[in-house]
Amino acid sequence: MATSKKLSTRHQAFIRGQKLFFVATAAQDGRVNLSPKGMDTLRLVTEDRIIWLNLSGSGNETAAHVRDTPRMTLMFCALEGEPLTLRVYGNAKVVHPRDAGWLEAIALFPEIAVSRHIFHLTIDLVQTSSGPGVPDM
């Protein structure tokens, strides 16, 4: 298992090649919320910052958790090719359509009618493992 504080160029290339990622959040009390995400909803802004567009279609637990405690984990795993699991840990901030910064951030994504929030994740830890237990798809 390897760790760092920023995304390397290898990490960034791996993330850009993924069609699916997972988001995990938790409030101070209660359960962890873990959700699959995809489509064209993730952007690597810098080596220590990611933003992703959240869409309607399920509950609003991620935004509620981030309001309570800003901890967020994104996980990417290779479903083909060389095994790799990459987790990105950090602190998140949610931006709603009514908030300052929405227009600038939403311009980075294609127009999707069910756009709900944009999460800004400031990375404090990047962790990788070989991920040999993840099946090839």
XYZ file of N, CA and C in Angstrom:
411
model
N 0.843 -1.170 0.000
C 0.000 0.000 0.000
C 0.894 1.240 0.000
N 0.600 2.152 -0.904
C 1.380 3.385 -1.008
C 0.488 4.572 -0.683
N 1.072 5.594 -0.062
C 0.313 6.805 0.260
C 1.081 8.046 -0.178
N 0.339 9.105 -0.410
C 0.914 10.414 -0.714
C -0.128 11.473 -0.359
N 0.237 12.714 -0.490
C -0.692 13.811 -0.184
C -1.299 14.427 -1.439
N -0.808 14.021 -2.613
C -1.289 14.593 -3.872
C -1.415 13.501 -4.929
N -2.180 13.785 -5.949
C -2.328 12.866 -7.071
C -1.128 12.983 -7.997
N -0.470 11.882 -8.234
C 0.635 11.872 -9.191
C 0.064 11.885 -10.604
N 0.908 12.060 -11.587
C 0.434 12.007 -12.973
C -0.120 10.615 -13.295
N 0.462 9.582 -12.708
C -0.051 8.205 -12.890
C -1.457 8.083 -12.297
N -1.654 8.605 -11.088
C -2.986 8.581 -10.462
C -3.995 9.317 -11.334
N -3.610 10.487 -11.824
C -4.523 11.296 -12.635
C -4.917 10.568 -13.917
N -3.962 9.935 -14.556
C -4.254 9.179 -15.785
C -5.205 8.019 -15.479
N -4.970 7.338 -14.364
C -5.839 6.227 -13.969
C -7.268 6.727 -13.740
N -7.424 7.811 -12.987
C -8.752 8.361 -12.700
C -9.452 8.761 -13.988
N -8.754 9.417 -14.880
C -9.371 9.845 -16.151
C -9.863 8.656 -16.972
N -9.271 7.502 -16.798
C -9.669 6.317 -17.547
C -10.827 5.533 -16.943
N -11.336 5.966 -15.782
C -12.390 5.213 -15.111
C -13.775 5.700 -15.524
N -14.693 4.754 -15.699
C -16.074 5.073 -16.036
C -16.956 5.122 -14.791
N -16.415 4.658 -13.673
C -17.173 4.514 -12.437
C -16.285 4.904 -11.271
N -16.849 5.588 -10.289
C -16.153 5.843 -9.038
C -17.163 5.788 -7.910
N -16.680 5.707 -6.691
C -17.535 5.598 -5.519
C -17.245 6.757 -4.571
N -18.299 7.247 -3.916
C -18.190 8.337 -2.959
C -18.699 7.841 -1.611
N -17.910 8.088 -0.564
C -18.324 7.725 0.791
C -18.255 8.946 1.695
N -19.302 9.123 2.487
C -19.366 10.190 3.484
C -20.044 9.639 4.728
N -19.898 10.352 5.833
C -20.582 9.970 7.070
C -20.746 11.203 7.941
N -21.883 11.292 8.609
C -22.087 12.329 9.616
C -21.397 11.871 10.900
N -21.437 12.688 11.917
C -20.826 12.320 13.194
C -21.464 11.056 13.764
N -22.768 10.915 13.573
C -23.505 9.733 14.035
C -24.208 9.100 12.849
N -24.499 7.830 12.945
C -25.252 7.162 11.894
C -24.369 6.371 10.955
N -24.953 5.990 9.863
C -24.301 5.106 8.900
C -23.427 5.866 7.906
N -22.506 5.132 7.315
C -21.711 5.638 6.197
C -22.571 5.540 4.945
N -22.552 6.566 4.120
C -23.236 6.542 2.834
C -22.190 6.275 1.758
N -22.395 5.242 0.970
C -21.484 4.859 -0.103
C -22.288 4.761 -1.390
N -21.904 5.557 -2.395
C -22.686 5.621 -3.625
C -21.799 5.488 -4.857
N -22.276 4.750 -5.863
C -21.566 4.715 -7.140
C -21.883 5.965 -7.946
N -20.908 6.452 -8.684
C -21.072 7.633 -9.538
C -20.446 7.347 -10.891
N -20.833 8.113 -11.877
C -20.272 7.899 -13.200
C -20.665 9.019 -14.140
N -20.849 8.679 -15.392
C -21.102 9.645 -16.462
C -19.902 10.589 -16.537
N -20.101 11.741 -17.086
C -19.010 12.714 -17.238
C -19.130 13.740 -16.118
N -18.957 13.285 -14.856
C -19.266 14.128 -13.695
C -18.077 14.388 -12.776
N -16.871 14.116 -13.200
C -15.707 14.311 -12.335
C -14.629 15.093 -13.075
N -14.017 16.045 -12.368
C -12.931 16.828 -12.943
C -11.766 16.893 -11.971
N -10.579 16.655 -12.504
C -9.349 16.844 -11.741
C -8.947 18.297 -11.947
N -8.980 19.072 -10.888
C -8.690 20.501 -10.999
C -7.194 20.743 -10.845
N -6.611 20.193 -9.787
C -5.173 20.257 -9.535
C -4.762 18.933 -8.915
N -3.504 18.792 -8.597
C -3.033 17.539 -7.997
C -3.571 17.309 -6.586
N -4.189 18.332 -5.997
C -4.761 18.161 -4.664
C -6.218 18.628 -4.585
N -6.894 18.679 -5.743
C -8.288 19.105 -5.741
C -9.073 18.440 -6.856
N -10.228 17.893 -6.483
C -11.157 17.255 -7.414
C -12.522 17.900 -7.213
N -13.261 18.092 -8.301
C -14.666 18.463 -8.165
C -15.503 17.435 -8.902
N -16.698 17.195 -8.389
C -17.602 16.283 -9.079
C -19.030 16.779 -8.960
N -19.766 16.519 -10.016
C -21.146 16.960 -10.163
C -22.075 15.871 -9.661
N -22.902 16.213 -8.696
C -23.876 15.274 -8.147
C -25.206 15.474 -8.863
N -25.836 14.376 -9.210
C -27.093 14.415 -9.944
C -28.249 13.970 -9.058
N -29.451 14.437 -9.378
C -30.654 14.000 -8.666
C -30.931 12.548 -9.010
N -31.765 11.940 -8.228
C -32.151 10.568 -8.529
C -32.158 9.697 -7.291
N -31.599 10.180 -6.225
C -31.639 9.436 -4.965
C -31.722 10.462 -3.840
N -31.516 10.005 -2.632
C -31.565 10.906 -1.485
C -30.478 11.967 -1.555
N -30.453 12.805 -0.565
C -29.517 13.918 -0.524
C -28.542 13.729 0.642
N -28.225 12.495 0.949
C -27.428 12.179 2.124
C -26.004 12.714 2.053
N -25.389 12.702 0.881
C -24.009 13.176 0.749
C -23.896 14.641 1.162
N -24.781 15.489 0.659
C -24.742 16.910 1.016
C -25.027 17.111 2.501
N -25.952 16.348 3.051
C -26.258 16.455 4.484
C -25.051 16.048 5.323
N -24.373 14.988 4.928
C -23.182 14.557 5.654
C -22.090 15.619 5.603
N -21.843 16.178 4.412
C -20.784 17.179 4.257
C -21.090 18.423 5.086
N -22.358 18.751 5.214
C -22.742 19.890 6.069
C -22.396 19.588 7.532
N -22.565 18.334 7.954
C -22.275 17.935 9.330
C -20.779 17.792 9.587
N -20.104 17.122 8.688
C -18.649 16.935 8.774
C -18.123 16.818 7.351
N -17.090 17.549 6.994
C -16.680 17.627 5.585
C -15.877 16.432 5.064
N -15.710 15.390 5.839
C -14.912 14.244 5.378
C -15.563 13.545 4.186
N -14.733 13.221 3.192
C -15.226 12.502 2.016
C -14.107 11.619 1.491
N -14.489 10.442 0.996
C -13.552 9.535 0.336
C -14.093 9.209 -1.046
N -13.235 9.300 -2.051
C -13.549 8.822 -3.396
C -12.718 7.574 -3.634
N -13.317 6.560 -4.246
C -12.576 5.344 -4.556
C -12.745 5.010 -6.028
N -11.629 4.671 -6.640
C -11.572 4.253 -8.034
C -10.936 2.871 -8.049
N -11.484 1.951 -8.854
C -10.858 0.624 -8.923
C -10.855 0.138 -10.363
N -9.733 -0.471 -10.735
C -9.575 -0.998 -12.087
C -10.486 -2.203 -12.258
N -11.343 -2.161 -13.249
C -12.205 -3.291 -13.565
C -11.705 -4.026 -14.803
N -10.561 -3.570 -15.319
C -9.885 -4.229 -16.433
C -8.415 -3.834 -16.366
N -7.584 -4.617 -16.990
C -6.158 -4.301 -17.006
C -5.479 -4.580 -15.677
N -4.407 -3.844 -15.417
C -3.614 -4.022 -14.203
C -4.443 -3.694 -12.961
N -4.417 -4.568 -11.935
C -5.191 -4.312 -10.721
C -4.709 -3.053 -9.998
N -5.652 -2.213 -9.601
C -5.334 -1.022 -8.813
C -6.600 -0.523 -8.140
N -6.497 -0.209 -6.879
C -7.544 0.486 -6.137
C -6.921 1.776 -5.626
N -7.574 2.901 -5.907
C -7.067 4.209 -5.505
C -8.142 4.898 -4.676
N -7.774 5.289 -3.457
C -8.686 6.039 -2.589
C -8.130 7.443 -2.391
N -9.026 8.417 -2.471
C -8.668 9.814 -2.267
C -9.479 10.314 -1.075
N -8.784 10.735 -0.035
C -9.421 11.227 1.185
C -9.259 12.734 1.269
N -10.248 13.396 1.834
C -10.108 14.835 2.004
C -11.322 15.469 2.627
N -11.347 16.783 2.532
C -12.448 17.587 3.048
C -13.208 18.187 1.882
N -14.539 18.094 1.970
C -15.393 18.529 0.875
C -16.228 19.740 1.257
N -16.593 20.458 0.226
C -17.507 21.591 0.343
C -18.538 21.407 -0.759
N -19.801 21.649 -0.439
C -20.863 21.517 -1.430
C -21.246 22.895 -1.949
N -21.435 22.984 -3.270
C -21.878 24.217 -3.908
C -23.220 23.923 -4.584
N -24.224 24.720 -4.237
C -25.568 24.593 -4.799
C -25.736 25.589 -5.948
N -26.734 25.385 -6.797
C -26.954 26.326 -7.899
C -27.139 27.781 -7.447
N -27.590 27.999 -6.254
C -27.811 29.363 -5.739
C -26.541 29.997 -5.185
N -25.466 29.222 -5.034
C -24.244 29.691 -4.375
C -23.274 30.359 -5.345
N -22.474 31.258 -4.785
C -21.370 31.841 -5.545
C -20.438 30.707 -5.960
N -19.940 30.774 -7.156
C -19.037 29.743 -7.658
C -19.722 28.664 -8.476
N -21.056 28.606 -8.426
C -21.779 27.575 -9.182
C -21.560 27.728 -10.685
N -21.759 28.919 -11.216
C -21.664 29.112 -12.666
C -20.274 28.780 -13.199
N -19.251 29.161 -12.467
C -17.887 28.854 -12.876
C -17.642 27.342 -12.880
N -18.107 26.660 -11.838
C -17.875 25.217 -11.728
C -18.730 24.416 -12.706
N -20.004 24.773 -12.849
C -20.893 23.996 -13.722
C -20.456 24.105 -15.185
N -19.754 25.177 -15.527
C -19.265 25.349 -16.896
C -18.235 24.277 -17.280
N -17.676 23.580 -16.302
C -16.686 22.529 -16.564
C -17.323 21.202 -16.974
N -18.651 21.109 -16.875
C -19.358 19.861 -17.134
C -20.329 20.018 -18.299
N -20.691 18.893 -18.941
C -21.734 18.987 -19.962
C -23.068 19.333 -19.301
N -23.978 19.873 -20.058
C -25.294 20.204 -19.516
C -26.061 18.911 -19.235
N -26.437 18.729 -17.975
C -27.218 17.559 -17.561
C -28.405 18.088 -16.772
N -29.617 17.781 -17.220
C -30.828 18.369 -16.646
C -30.984 18.103 -15.147
N -30.463 17.013 -14.645
C -30.676 16.646 -13.235
C -29.487 17.018 -12.346
N -28.716 18.021 -12.736
C -27.577 18.482 -11.923
C -28.092 19.069 -10.614
N -27.497 18.630 -9.500
C -27.996 19.060 -8.194
C -26.982 19.864 -7.381
N -25.770 19.365 -7.239
C -24.715 20.025 -6.463
C -23.387 19.793 -7.161
N -22.401 20.572 -6.740
C -21.018 20.296 -7.121
C -20.227 20.216 -5.827
N -19.487 19.140 -5.684
C -18.648 18.959 -4.504
C -17.204 19.284 -4.863
N -16.580 20.091 -4.033
C -15.166 20.424 -4.154
C -14.439 19.629 -3.082
N -13.540 18.761 -3.469
C -12.778 17.937 -2.519
C -11.330 18.405 -2.506
N -10.876 18.836 -1.329
C -9.471 19.163 -1.124
C -8.812 17.930 -0.534
N -7.850 17.386 -1.248
C -7.231 16.102 -0.906
C -6.214 16.262 0.218
N -6.289 15.348 1.194
C -5.244 15.314 2.220
C -4.516 13.975 2.267
N -5.039 12.966 1.546
C -4.349 11.674 1.485
C -4.784 10.926 0.234
N -3.817 10.350 -0.453
C -4.057 9.463 -1.589
C -3.458 8.118 -1.220
N -4.248 7.049 -1.370
C -3.784 5.716 -0.980
C -4.081 4.732 -2.113
N -3.095 3.934 -2.468
C -3.289 2.924 -3.493
C -2.952 1.547 -2.959
N -3.603 0.547 -3.544
C -3.264 -0.849 -3.283
C -3.426 -1.599 -4.595
N -2.899 -2.796 -4.650
C -2.895 -3.531 -5.918
C -4.281 -3.960 -6.347
N -5.213 -4.139 -5.420
C -6.581 -4.458 -5.782
C -6.791 -5.753 -6.532
N -6.045 -6.844 -6.224
C -6.202 -8.069 -7.000
C -7.553 -8.760 -6.807
N -8.311 -8.395 -5.781
C -9.619 -9.017 -5.549
C -10.727 -8.396 -6.351
N -10.465 -7.311 -7.092
C -11.483 -6.665 -7.905
C -11.611 -7.449 -9.213
N -12.817 -7.860 -9.580
C -12.956 -8.678 -10.794
C -12.738 -7.892 -12.068
N -12.231 -8.551 -13.090
C -12.179 -7.960 -14.425
C -13.602 -7.955 -14.970
N -13.963 -6.880 -15.627
C -15.317 -6.795 -16.187
C -15.171 -6.848 -17.684
